[in-house]
XYZ file of C-alpha atoms in Angstrom:
702
model
C 22.200 -33.636 11.882
C 21.883 -29.864 12.406
C 19.064 -27.853 14.023
C 17.932 -27.125 10.450
C 16.578 -30.681 10.383
C 14.414 -29.879 13.397
C 13.065 -26.781 11.650
C 12.446 -28.766 8.458
C 10.619 -31.453 10.435
C 8.489 -28.825 12.161
C 7.539 -27.235 8.830
C 6.738 -30.618 7.280
C 4.434 -31.380 10.218
C 2.636 -28.051 9.898
C 2.139 -28.535 6.161
C 0.674 -32.036 6.565
C 3.694 -33.956 5.196
C 3.703 -36.347 8.137
C 5.856 -39.137 6.659
C 8.599 -36.657 5.789
C 8.293 -35.071 9.238
C 8.737 -38.477 10.904
C 11.877 -39.225 8.900
C 13.451 -35.849 9.689
C 12.582 -35.913 13.389
C 13.701 -39.529 13.890
C 17.021 -38.759 12.200
C 17.474 -35.646 14.339
C 16.802 -37.566 17.570
C 19.134 -40.397 16.537
C 21.970 -37.921 15.964
C 21.176 -36.176 19.260
C 21.346 -39.442 21.214
C 24.675 -40.326 19.608
C 26.084 -36.988 20.765
C 24.449 -37.363 24.188
C 22.279 -34.234 23.746
C 18.918 -35.699 24.638
C 19.189 -34.863 28.300
C 16.832 -32.909 30.455
C 18.335 -29.583 29.413
C 17.978 -30.146 25.668
C 14.763 -28.285 24.857
C 15.218 -28.856 21.113
C 15.311 -32.628 21.544
C 12.214 -32.427 23.751
C 10.417 -30.393 21.096
C 11.418 -32.962 18.467
C 9.988 -35.801 20.586
C 6.680 -33.997 21.109
C 6.382 -33.178 17.405
C 7.167 -36.799 16.611
C 4.257 -37.898 18.824
C 1.976 -35.563 16.867
C 3.252 -36.862 13.524
C 2.780 -40.501 14.571
C -0.739 -39.704 15.760
C -1.726 -37.918 12.537
C -0.352 -40.762 10.409
C -2.207 -43.382 12.460
C 0.886 -44.992 13.991
C -0.674 -44.913 17.427
C 1.503 -47.607 18.999
C 4.666 -45.648 18.211
C 3.042 -42.486 19.558
C 2.125 -44.305 22.796
C 5.616 -45.744 23.168
C 7.211 -42.321 22.827
C 4.653 -40.849 25.255
C 5.591 -43.520 27.812
C 9.228 -42.465 27.448
C 8.256 -38.841 28.066
C 6.475 -39.908 31.271
C 9.948 -40.708 32.648
C 11.453 -37.412 31.441
C 13.129 -35.253 34.147
C 11.257 -32.144 32.939
C 7.909 -31.893 34.839
C 6.307 -30.009 31.931
C 7.171 -32.845 29.558
C 5.697 -35.379 31.990
C 2.522 -33.317 32.313
C 2.203 -33.049 28.538
C 2.594 -36.814 28.142
C 0.027 -37.505 30.871
C -2.437 -35.266 29.042
C -1.908 -36.870 25.637
C -1.570 -40.549 26.542
C -5.280 -41.211 27.360
C -6.195 -39.947 23.903
C -4.004 -42.511 22.156
C -5.840 -45.890 22.141
C -3.735 -49.022 22.049
C -5.225 -50.402 18.835
C -6.149 -48.087 15.998
C -6.600 -48.912 12.337
C -3.874 -47.183 10.376
C -5.289 -44.708 7.825
C -3.499 -43.282 4.818
C -1.509 -40.086 5.202
C -3.728 -37.044 4.816
C -3.906 -33.406 5.869
C -5.257 -32.703 9.355
C -8.953 -33.530 9.335
C -11.432 -31.241 11.088
C -13.624 -32.424 13.916
C -17.311 -31.559 13.685
C -17.794 -30.182 17.174
C -16.514 -26.667 17.872
C -15.646 -27.697 21.423
C -12.976 -30.159 20.227
C -9.852 -29.941 22.390
C -6.443 -29.591 20.704
C -3.550 -31.897 21.569
C -1.909 -29.661 24.147
C -1.151 -29.440 27.836
C -2.975 -27.252 30.322
C -0.400 -26.137 32.828
C -0.218 -23.037 34.977
C 2.289 -21.169 37.072
C 2.965 -22.690 40.462
C 2.862 -19.254 42.126
C 0.199 -16.568 41.666
C 0.943 -12.873 41.328
C 4.182 -13.246 39.366
C 4.999 -9.987 37.584
C 5.187 -10.227 33.800
C 6.237 -7.281 31.599
C 3.644 -5.905 29.204
C 4.332 -6.229 25.465
C 5.348 -3.108 23.561
C 2.155 -3.109 21.514
C 0.056 -2.610 24.673
C 1.164 0.988 25.236
C 0.283 3.229 28.213
C -3.383 2.973 29.156
C -3.542 6.140 31.271
C -3.073 8.536 28.357
C -5.591 6.644 26.250
C -8.209 6.849 29.020
C -7.776 10.548 29.713
C -7.473 11.349 26.018
C -10.721 9.539 25.210
C -12.470 11.221 28.133
C -11.183 14.637 27.044
C -12.345 14.140 23.467
C -15.742 13.007 24.738
C -16.102 16.079 26.957
C -15.119 18.442 24.135
C -17.579 16.777 21.770
C -20.372 17.019 24.351
C -19.502 20.675 24.990
C -19.578 21.452 21.265
C -22.868 19.575 20.815
C -24.424 21.501 23.717
C -23.294 24.745 22.110
C -24.732 23.807 18.698
C -28.069 22.659 20.111
C -28.548 25.257 22.867
C -25.773 27.796 23.412
C -25.647 29.178 19.872
C -29.362 30.023 20.019
C -29.192 32.088 23.228
C -29.733 35.820 22.784
C -27.622 38.118 24.937
C -28.401 41.199 22.836
C -29.582 43.203 25.846
C -26.289 42.723 27.629
C -24.312 45.994 27.686
C -21.866 48.034 29.783
C -22.692 51.288 31.617
C -21.759 54.498 29.851
C -18.856 54.988 32.224
C -17.298 51.812 30.765
C -17.692 52.891 27.146
C -14.136 51.754 26.394
C -15.217 48.134 26.994
C -17.942 48.155 24.346
C -15.657 46.396 21.872
C -15.527 43.381 24.182
C -19.297 42.818 24.102
C -19.273 40.317 21.170
C -16.570 38.305 22.936
C -18.473 38.401 26.215
C -21.740 37.270 24.612
C -20.057 34.348 22.863
C -18.244 33.465 26.075
C -21.536 33.312 27.951
C -23.004 31.047 25.274
C -20.044 28.672 25.607
C -20.286 28.878 29.413
C -23.944 27.846 29.357
C -23.108 25.023 26.942
C -20.298 23.875 29.238
C -22.630 23.902 32.227
C -25.123 21.742 30.348
C -22.336 19.354 29.313
C -21.107 19.005 32.910
C -24.612 18.319 34.204
C -25.225 15.772 31.451
C -21.901 14.048 32.209
C -22.611 13.854 35.946
C -26.032 12.440 35.156
C -24.451 9.799 32.925
C -22.092 8.818 35.721
C -25.056 7.507 37.710
C -27.579 6.869 34.925
C -25.414 4.878 32.464
C -25.276 1.587 34.452
C -29.038 1.733 35.004
C -29.556 2.306 31.273
C -27.381 -0.708 30.414
C -29.181 -2.861 32.995
C -32.552 -1.903 31.532
C -31.365 -2.520 27.967
C -30.137 -6.039 28.696
C -33.142 -6.978 30.828
C -35.477 -5.901 28.048
C -33.602 -7.320 25.066
C -31.666 -10.276 26.480
C -33.507 -11.386 29.656
C -30.632 -10.496 31.972
C -30.964 -11.850 35.518
C -28.689 -11.344 38.500
C -26.895 -14.342 39.979
C -25.244 -15.057 43.306
C -21.603 -15.937 43.760
C -22.739 -19.404 44.849
C -24.367 -20.026 41.464
C -21.142 -19.148 39.660
C -19.210 -21.286 42.152
C -21.200 -24.370 41.131
C -19.787 -24.025 37.614
C -16.293 -22.905 38.646
C -15.188 -22.968 42.296
C -11.932 -21.308 41.249
C -13.864 -18.281 39.986
C -15.505 -17.683 43.362
C -12.171 -17.915 45.187
C -10.529 -15.664 42.600
C -13.143 -12.899 42.838
C -13.115 -12.928 46.636
C -9.318 -12.859 46.808
C -8.820 -10.081 44.246
C -11.615 -7.885 45.595
C -10.176 -8.201 49.105
C -6.677 -7.342 47.869
C -7.878 -4.306 45.891
C -10.403 -3.248 48.584
C -13.129 -3.432 45.964
C -16.782 -4.287 46.342
C -17.681 -7.573 44.649
C -19.023 -6.792 41.141
C -22.643 -7.532 40.407
C -22.827 -10.863 38.577
C -25.328 -11.409 35.777
C -26.341 -14.319 33.554
C -28.094 -14.198 30.170
C -29.874 -17.464 29.270
C -29.581 -17.196 25.474
C -26.832 -16.820 22.896
C -23.397 -18.322 22.420
C -20.519 -18.236 24.938
C -19.962 -14.548 25.712
C -18.861 -12.372 28.636
C -18.977 -8.594 28.976
C -18.480 -5.987 31.675
C -19.700 -2.436 32.278
C -20.038 0.189 35.011
C -18.983 3.791 35.683
C -17.557 3.355 39.199
C -15.097 0.677 40.405
C -17.506 -0.408 43.160
C -20.453 -0.538 40.771
C -19.140 -2.836 38.048
C -21.204 -5.571 36.413
C -19.801 -8.804 34.972
C -22.331 -10.612 32.787
C -21.901 -13.994 31.087
C -24.181 -16.181 29.017
C -25.363 -19.564 30.226
C -23.567 -21.111 27.249
C -20.215 -19.813 28.514
C -20.744 -21.441 31.907
C -21.712 -24.726 30.243
C -19.127 -24.943 27.456
C -15.959 -23.696 29.168
C -13.853 -25.584 31.696
C -13.733 -24.242 35.286
C -10.233 -22.769 34.920
C -11.239 -21.121 31.621
C -14.273 -19.515 33.289
C -11.973 -18.185 36.017
C -9.663 -16.675 33.382
C -12.625 -14.922 31.723
C -13.821 -13.430 35.025
C -10.274 -12.328 35.863
C -10.032 -10.573 32.499
C -13.350 -8.798 33.119
C -12.277 -7.736 36.607
C -9.046 -6.415 35.113
C -11.020 -4.066 32.862
C -12.833 -2.692 35.919
C -9.649 -2.212 37.943
C -7.727 -0.699 35.018
C -10.532 1.823 34.502
C -10.913 1.616 30.722
C -14.347 0.002 30.940
C -15.511 2.864 33.172
C -14.667 5.387 30.437
C -16.204 3.164 27.755
C -19.449 2.856 29.719
C -19.615 6.603 30.300
C -19.017 7.442 26.631
C -20.704 4.406 25.100
C -23.982 4.327 27.014
C -25.578 7.183 24.975
C -24.709 5.200 21.856
C -26.796 2.340 23.237
C -29.876 4.567 22.898
C -29.277 4.577 19.143
C -29.135 0.791 19.185
C -32.349 0.633 21.204
C -34.020 2.748 18.502
C -32.559 0.397 15.893
C -34.150 -2.597 17.629
C -37.540 -0.876 17.772
C -37.405 -0.025 14.060
C -36.359 -3.593 13.242
C -39.312 -5.054 15.131
C -41.705 -2.687 13.353
C -40.182 -3.679 10.013
C -40.848 -7.361 10.692
C -44.514 -6.624 11.446
C -45.443 -3.946 8.909
C -43.366 -4.931 5.838
C -43.118 -1.363 4.569
C -40.427 1.258 4.078
C -39.816 1.551 7.828
C -37.346 -1.331 7.445
C -35.094 0.845 5.307
C -34.486 3.190 8.259
C -32.611 0.415 10.085
C -29.434 0.635 7.948
C -29.249 4.388 8.620
C -29.538 3.874 12.381
C -26.964 1.088 12.247
C -24.596 3.386 10.341
C -25.008 6.081 13.016
C -24.415 3.506 15.757
C -21.240 2.233 14.062
C -19.847 5.727 13.400
C -20.388 6.763 17.027
C -18.749 3.551 18.292
C -15.669 3.815 16.071
C -13.765 6.450 18.131
C -13.896 4.121 21.154
C -12.246 1.174 19.392
C -8.688 2.308 20.174
C -9.299 2.499 23.932
C -11.076 -0.866 23.839
C -8.172 -2.562 22.028
C -5.603 -1.105 24.396
C -7.670 -1.978 27.460
C -7.993 -5.572 26.253
C -4.204 -6.043 26.214
C -3.954 -4.723 29.782
C -6.898 -6.842 30.973
C -5.347 -9.994 29.470
C -2.111 -9.159 31.277
C -3.976 -8.714 34.571
C -5.797 -12.037 34.111
C -2.539 -13.925 33.496
C -0.882 -12.430 36.573
C -3.974 -13.113 38.704
C -4.485 -16.732 37.609
C -1.057 -17.827 36.378
C -2.971 -19.515 33.564
C -2.403 -17.930 30.119
C -3.386 -21.217 28.483
C -6.770 -21.079 30.195
C -7.504 -17.637 28.742
C -6.226 -18.742 25.338
C -8.507 -21.789 25.362
C -11.450 -19.680 26.567
C -11.017 -17.238 23.683
C -10.753 -20.056 21.149
C -13.807 -21.908 22.469
C -15.900 -18.761 22.828
C -15.069 -17.542 19.318
C -15.911 -20.924 17.800
C -19.037 -21.225 19.926
C -20.304 -17.804 18.843
C -19.872 -18.738 15.192
C -21.771 -21.972 15.698
C -24.542 -20.469 17.841
C -25.304 -17.581 15.483
C -24.651 -19.140 12.082
C -28.390 -19.514 11.350
C -29.454 -16.103 12.662
C -32.018 -14.505 10.358
C -31.187 -11.073 11.728
C -28.141 -9.611 13.485
C -27.779 -10.625 17.115
C -28.555 -7.625 19.305
C -26.511 -9.186 22.115
C -23.349 -9.314 19.994
C -23.748 -5.824 18.565
C -24.645 -3.843 21.672
C -21.940 -5.547 23.785
C -19.173 -5.244 21.203
C -17.245 -2.580 23.151
C -17.765 -4.323 26.492
C -17.157 -7.956 25.526
C -13.911 -9.893 25.949
C -13.625 -10.497 22.172
C -14.860 -9.017 18.887
C -17.462 -11.290 17.306
C -16.591 -9.946 13.839
C -13.128 -11.579 13.905
C -14.083 -15.109 14.984
C -14.139 -16.925 11.616
C -10.536 -18.146 11.905
C -11.113 -19.423 15.448
C -14.072 -21.478 14.267
C -11.832 -23.288 11.774
C -8.878 -23.614 14.181
C -10.998 -25.186 16.924
C -11.811 -28.130 14.635
C -8.169 -29.188 14.298
C -6.677 -31.889 16.493
C -3.135 -30.561 16.586
C -2.111 -27.182 18.071
C 0.559 -26.682 15.398
C -2.038 -26.693 12.617
C -4.491 -24.693 14.740
C -1.873 -22.013 15.329
C -1.144 -21.760 11.608
C -4.677 -20.431 11.018
C -3.683 -17.262 12.904
C -0.481 -16.573 10.955
C -2.260 -13.905 8.905
C -2.916 -11.863 12.055
C 0.746 -12.069 13.055
C 2.682 -11.759 9.790
C 0.622 -10.037 7.117
C 1.214 -6.239 6.790
C -2.516 -5.750 6.219
C -3.311 -6.993 9.736
C -2.094 -3.809 11.454
C -4.175 -1.603 9.149
C -7.295 -3.738 9.166
C -7.250 -3.990 12.960
C -8.503 -0.383 12.981
C -11.917 -1.809 12.037
C -11.921 -4.148 15.045
C -13.017 -3.267 18.566
C -10.476 -5.729 20.024
C -6.982 -6.869 19.020
C -7.012 -9.567 16.363
C -7.114 -13.017 17.934
C -3.764 -13.956 16.398
C -2.144 -10.975 18.134
C -3.731 -11.870 21.466
C -2.716 -15.519 21.174
C 0.838 -14.460 20.338
C 1.013 -12.233 23.431
C -0.525 -14.929 25.655
C 1.929 -17.501 24.289
C 4.735 -15.097 25.221
C 3.353 -14.904 28.764
C 3.268 -18.713 28.894
C 6.907 -18.940 27.855
C 7.913 -16.417 30.524
C 6.128 -18.606 33.063
C 7.931 -21.637 31.571
C 4.712 -23.215 30.329
C 3.949 -24.920 27.036
C 1.563 -22.651 25.059
C -1.890 -23.960 24.205
C -1.303 -23.123 20.528
C 1.924 -23.416 18.547
C 2.353 -19.894 17.186
C 5.088 -18.172 15.237
C 6.509 -21.373 13.735
C 4.728 -21.380 10.396
C 6.183 -21.410 6.899
C 8.929 -18.916 6.119
C 7.588 -15.840 4.363
C 9.401 -13.234 2.321
C 8.708 -10.222 4.523
C 10.333 -7.736 2.145
C 8.217 -8.974 -0.761
C 5.028 -8.819 1.313
C 5.854 -5.286 2.469
C 6.665 -3.996 -1.015
C 3.529 -5.593 -2.434
C 1.509 -4.142 0.428
C 2.144 -0.511 -0.535
C 1.094 -1.138 -4.135
C -2.013 -3.006 -2.988
C -2.857 -0.235 -0.533
C -2.755 2.301 -3.372
C -5.171 0.122 -5.359
C -7.410 -0.498 -2.339
C -7.690 3.274 -1.747
C -7.753 4.143 -5.457
C -10.817 6.384 -5.138
C -9.124 8.481 -2.437
C -5.888 8.651 -4.425
C -7.839 9.608 -7.539
C -9.693 12.359 -5.691
C -6.454 13.867 -4.320
C -4.725 13.695 -7.713
C -7.790 15.199 -9.402
C -7.932 18.036 -6.872
C -4.238 18.823 -7.372
C -4.630 18.710 -11.147
C -7.622 21.053 -10.993
C -5.739 23.451 -8.725
C -2.751 23.516 -11.094
C -5.001 24.150 -14.106
C -6.837 26.956 -12.347
C -3.615 28.641 -11.191
C -2.115 28.303 -14.678
C -5.208 29.645 -16.491
C -7.021 31.893 -13.987
C -8.648 34.008 -16.710
C -10.068 31.083 -18.660
C -11.124 28.587 -15.967
C -13.664 28.863 -13.202
C -12.650 27.771 -9.656
C -15.284 25.042 -9.803
C -12.893 23.085 -12.023
C -11.015 22.174 -8.814
C -14.049 20.428 -7.308
C -15.031 18.914 -10.661
C -11.631 17.307 -11.273
C -11.637 15.925 -7.710
C -15.019 14.260 -8.342
C -13.841 12.907 -11.697
C -10.690 11.546 -10.038
C -12.806 9.792 -7.413
C -14.885 8.124 -10.123
C -11.830 7.073 -12.113
C -10.396 5.538 -8.940
C -13.535 3.443 -8.484
C -13.358 2.321 -12.104
C -9.712 1.325 -11.747
C -10.578 -0.717 -8.642
C -13.184 -2.618 -10.656
C -10.462 -3.545 -13.155
C -7.553 -4.207 -10.785
C -9.379 -5.940 -7.921
C -11.186 -8.354 -10.255
C -8.359 -8.771 -12.746
C -8.246 -11.587 -15.289
C -10.784 -14.273 -16.037
C -12.533 -16.144 -13.249
C -10.792 -19.548 -13.096
C -11.657 -20.823 -9.619
C -9.802 -23.550 -7.770
C -11.812 -25.951 -5.539
C -10.788 -25.495 -1.909
C -12.236 -25.317 1.606
C -12.597 -22.664 4.297
C -9.687 -23.922 6.403
C -7.089 -23.652 3.639
C -8.259 -20.139 2.756
C -8.047 -18.932 6.353
C -4.607 -20.524 6.829
C -3.113 -18.548 3.917
C -0.901 -15.843 5.513
C -0.466 -13.986 2.188
C -4.161 -13.287 1.511
C -5.221 -9.636 1.380
C -8.326 -7.546 0.614
C -6.982 -6.284 -2.713
C -5.522 -9.212 -4.664
C -8.486 -11.498 -5.160
C -8.133 -15.266 -5.295
C -10.748 -17.031 -7.489
C -12.185 -19.876 -5.413
C -14.873 -22.527 -5.516
C -16.475 -23.712 -2.279
C -19.195 -26.222 -1.507
C -21.312 -26.295 1.620
C -24.546 -25.208 3.254
C -25.884 -21.671 2.787
C -26.823 -20.079 6.137
C -27.516 -16.772 7.833
C -29.393 -14.459 5.430
C -31.883 -12.085 7.048
C -35.660 -12.050 6.691
C -37.505 -10.472 3.809
C -38.512 -6.920 4.654
C -35.697 -6.542 7.180
C -33.007 -4.668 5.317
C -30.234 -5.079 7.876
C -30.283 -8.844 7.657
C -27.703 -11.128 9.190
C -24.587 -11.899 7.199
C -24.805 -14.492 4.444
C -22.399 -17.395 5.104
C -21.332 -20.729 3.699
C -20.533 -23.598 6.060
C -18.438 -26.565 5.017
C -16.778 -29.274 7.095
C -13.885 -26.975 8.057
C -15.571 -23.700 9.032
C -17.769 -20.734 8.116
C -17.069 -18.211 5.351
C -18.976 -14.895 4.988
C -20.299 -14.197 1.482
C -21.104 -10.860 -0.192
C -23.792 -10.804 -2.844
C -24.481 -7.970 -5.320
C -27.757 -8.271 -7.191
C -27.636 -7.938 -11.006
C -29.973 -4.974 -10.403
C -27.389 -3.388 -8.123
C -28.112 -1.811 -4.723
C -31.758 -1.315 -5.687
C -32.081 -5.037 -6.285
C -30.398 -5.819 -2.962
C -32.782 -3.585 -1.020
C -36.162 -3.796 -2.710
C -36.203 -7.300 -4.154
C -35.631 -8.800 -0.703
C -33.124 -11.274 -2.240
C -36.016 -13.732 -2.494
C -34.276 -16.206 -4.792
C -31.233 -16.321 -2.531
C -33.335 -16.790 0.600
C -35.011 -19.776 -1.033
C -31.618 -21.533 -0.999
C -31.065 -21.168 2.761
C -30.188 -24.499 4.365
C -29.436 -26.166 1.028
C -26.104 -27.519 -0.150
C -24.740 -25.215 -2.838
C -21.600 -24.438 -4.790
C -20.343 -20.856 -4.664
C -17.768 -19.284 -6.965
C -16.207 -15.902 -6.342
C -13.192 -13.877 -5.244
C -11.699 -14.577 -1.809
C -10.381 -11.613 0.197
C -9.014 -11.179 3.718
C -9.178 -8.173 6.026
C -9.816 -8.225 9.764
C -12.313 -10.868 8.690
C -12.376 -13.046 5.577
C -15.070 -13.057 2.892
C -15.875 -14.082 -0.672
C -17.277 -11.636 -3.242
C -19.718 -13.888 -5.058
C -19.744 -14.433 -8.809
C -22.569 -16.968 -8.653
C -24.323 -19.459 -6.395
C -25.332 -22.812 -7.869
C -27.838 -25.280 -6.414
C -28.420 -28.174 -8.780
C -29.187 -26.702 -12.195
C -30.215 -23.330 -10.730
C -27.581 -20.589 -10.888
C -27.896 -17.168 -9.250
C -25.405 -14.547 -10.451
C -23.775 -11.716 -8.507
C -22.251 -8.657 -10.238
C -19.832 -6.848 -7.883
C -17.364 -5.875 -10.621
C -20.060 -4.530 -12.953
C -21.708 -2.304 -10.365
C -18.421 -0.976 -9.024
C -17.496 0.063 -12.571
C -20.951 1.561 -13.234
C -20.865 3.527 -10.003
C -17.424 4.891 -10.910
C -18.689 5.866 -14.372
C -21.672 7.616 -12.809
C -19.408 9.649 -10.523
C -17.216 10.648 -13.494
C -20.257 11.802 -15.494
C -21.540 13.719 -12.474
C -18.191 15.518 -12.156
C -18.130 16.420 -15.857
C -21.739 17.630 -15.718
C -21.021 19.646 -12.594
C -18.094 21.434 -14.204
C -20.490 22.952 -16.762
C -23.714 23.209 -14.765
C -22.851 24.457 -11.262
C -23.139 28.206 -10.531
C -20.047 30.325 -10.892
C -18.054 29.949 -7.652
C -15.498 32.699 -8.302
C -17.530 35.291 -6.420
C -17.994 33.093 -3.356
C -14.357 31.995 -3.207
C -13.046 35.566 -3.430
C -15.394 37.191 -0.923
């Protein structure tokens, strides 16, 4: 029996073919024992035994699973003994044997996977950073430099450019310097703007933490806690903070607690001795003590590494935009008039201003995770904390009627991105770590993951779990999740398909570039017959044709949906945002915002395996989405419905709805129609503009 049998058994286990997995693994172990390879040094035989326990458990053969666990209790490897001690209490002696079936989800998001929780015997062990982390110093100084230049330019536009230095002149004796006067006047304007920028930046250095404190006290009822209060939930956390702060000669960060919301932790501050670490009460209640310690270590790592200091300095002015957004939202709920339609504009401004900080936040997260693992020796604790927190956030906010201000205004400062937690919600419901790890294969293997991560403030959870599992292996620990051992994928086929799909996904941009080039060629070939405006007109027409082609290619063929569930969709490593998969799901409709509030919370469907975001396009188009208030759809909230649409996967997964059905009532969505109509409108606008705009030849040749 070759090692290929072990790989085949592992794949059969991950795909739910438990009887086949048992046969392959038993045969492999029998051959190993005959050759005398099942000793303490044979890691492959040990892996086969552990997978065999999982297969027995999933198939209901609990007595066999217990017997094999008892054998592992006598194994020379201490990690194997620890794993068996952890699993054995969860295998009752008498269990009714069910039929073979795929891994069934557990209803509670706090369900623990079948895995060990071990940690390094010695703290402070040095572990090399992964290549994807990159140098943090250049990212910090680069972000700070870009922020300073932007502030300098903004000060010049708002103030410096309007200063009048017309009276400034040289004495007659210096007549030869008169030509330098325009340069000198502009230099003084930029100097004044720079002075204003420096003063504003110094003010932010001291004002930003106070602003953040005020924001969270007003919106989220932030209160300050003592170290003793945190110690009651996790004694290890108190010891950890005291030890690390003493080693780094750092003042103990200010500790805060927010009573509401799901399990979340975030950190901010502009000086190392003035950092704040804030957690929700749910995090202290739902996480184990060692997991809480890992979260605090990760937050302290962001303070010591310095990235959170830059993010607070640059991100605190953006919080003023979010504060205005909250005020407008509250007015919209009371007045029910057009004031509610200002909220999407403010949210767009807030998102655009936050986007440039995403790169530093992602890079800082890798370094903070690395610091937490070295400080605690417990990568599995941080992995479990991320999984529980992500699932808990999904569960806590699934019925929100408006976006959670806590999640949005702490996105840059939190220890995870709430927009990428759908997969974790499904994975946390699985009993076995092998199946749970398979949910994150898309993050690790799909070529789209690297591109779509640009839209995320933090690394994708699959990437973080993969890095943490690598740390665990370097510390000779069994990872909390079984990652990187999923089904074999054709990487070359995925990569070649990716470039074609990317061209379709960005068809409007490609069409605009091709149209611009075509217009330029026509104008250069026929300069006496064509006006220069043909260049702009063909670019607009190309943009519209690109949108129309997306409507055809992204919703290709007839809609023939296949019944499925959220878990199987999220576990598909080949899904992408371009090639749609017609699906049919059944579950409860949750999460749509209130009437009159036009930035409502995301519409979702919940079934027994997880939550799936839904995107609805009214038959009346964007006007119907905004002004009708989606009243018919809101009437279905909390009801069990069937949804049919096109499944897509980016940094988060979603379904473009075709229709929602509740009983005999059917509510249609028209994403393909309105994408095509919008493209046609842009084409007609470009054609009209080519004949109606003023002649641009004079302006282009001035």
